[in-house]
Coordinates of C-alpha atoms in Angstrom, one line a residue:
M1 CA 0.0 0.0 0.0
S2 CA 1.3 3.4 -0.8
K3 CA 2.1 6.0 1.8
K4 CA -0.8 8.3 0.6
N5 CA -3.3 5.5 0.9
S6 CA -2.4 4.2 4.3
L7 CA -5.4 3.7 6.6
A8 CA -3.7 5.2 9.6
K9 CA -2.8 8.4 7.8
R10 CA -6.3 8.8 6.4
K11 CA -7.8 8.1 9.9
K12 CA -5.6 10.8 11.5
Q13 CA -6.4 13.3 8.7
H14 CA -10.1 12.7 9.1
E15 CA -9.9 13.2 12.9
F16 CA -7.9 16.3 12.3
D17 CA -10.5 17.7 9.9
L18 CA -13.3 17.0 12.3
Q19 CA -11.5 18.7 15.1
R20 CA -10.8 21.8 12.9
E21 CA -14.5 22.0 11.9
K22 CA -15.6 21.7 15.5
E23 CA -13.2 24.5 16.6
A24 CA -14.4 26.7 13.7
K25 CA -18.0 26.1 14.7
E26 CA -17.3 26.9 18.4
K27 CA -15.4 30.1 17.4
Q28 CA -18.4 31.2 15.3
N29 CA -20.8 30.5 18.1
K30 CA -18.6 32.4 20.6
K31 CA -18.6 35.4 18.3
L32 CA -22.4 35.3 18.0
Q33 CA -22.7 35.1 21.8
D34 CA -20.4 38.1 22.1
K35 CA -22.6 40.1 19.7
K36 CA -25.7 39.0 21.6
S37 CA -24.3 40.3 24.8
K38 CA -23.3 43.6 23.3
M39 CA -26.7 44.2 21.6
K40 CA -29.1 46.8 22.9
I41 CA -32.7 46.6 21.9
D42 CA -34.1 49.7 20.2
G43 CA -37.8 50.1 20.7
A44 CA -38.2 51.9 17.3
E45 CA -37.0 48.8 15.5
M46 CA -39.6 46.6 17.2
K47 CA -42.5 48.7 15.9
R48 CA -41.7 48.1 12.3
K49 CA -42.7 44.7 11.0
G50 CA -39.9 43.2 8.9
G51 CA -40.0 40.6 6.3
K52 CA -41.8 42.2 3.4
F53 CA -41.1 45.4 1.7
K54 CA -43.3 46.6 -1.1
V55 CA -41.5 47.7 -4.3
G56 CA -43.8 48.6 -7.0
K57 CA -46.2 45.7 -7.4
K58 CA -43.7 43.0 -6.2
K59 CA -43.2 41.9 -2.7
L60 CA -39.7 41.1 -1.6
K61 CA -39.1 38.6 1.3
T62 CA -36.0 39.1 3.3
K63 CA -34.2 36.3 5.0
L64 CA -33.0 36.9 8.5
S65 CA -29.3 36.5 9.3
A66 CA -28.1 34.7 12.4
L67 CA -27.5 38.1 14.1
A68 CA -31.0 39.3 13.2
K69 CA -32.5 36.1 14.6
A70 CA -30.6 36.5 17.8
K71 CA -31.8 40.1 18.1
A72 CA -35.4 39.0 17.6
A73 CA -35.0 36.2 20.1
Q74 CA -33.6 38.6 22.7
A75 CA -36.5 41.1 22.0
M76 CA -39.0 38.3 22.5
A77 CA -37.4 37.4 25.8
V78 CA -37.7 41.0 27.0
D79 CA -41.3 41.2 26.0
K80 CA -42.3 38.2 28.1

């Protein structure tokens, strides 16, 4: 068997890739948590209903980013 195709090397590489993906996901979640903790809720933003904006005769639907979803979740928690 060639060096490139050895089972031990492939297994180690696979585990390394999984570890790297896990660390990247944790780092992203940590950044999002930091942004959540820094956010302040503005009452003016809550009055406007988002999601649809009328442009001419067409309706555009906007997709919420992870940060926007976090803001909305935090706002809902304050309302309760």
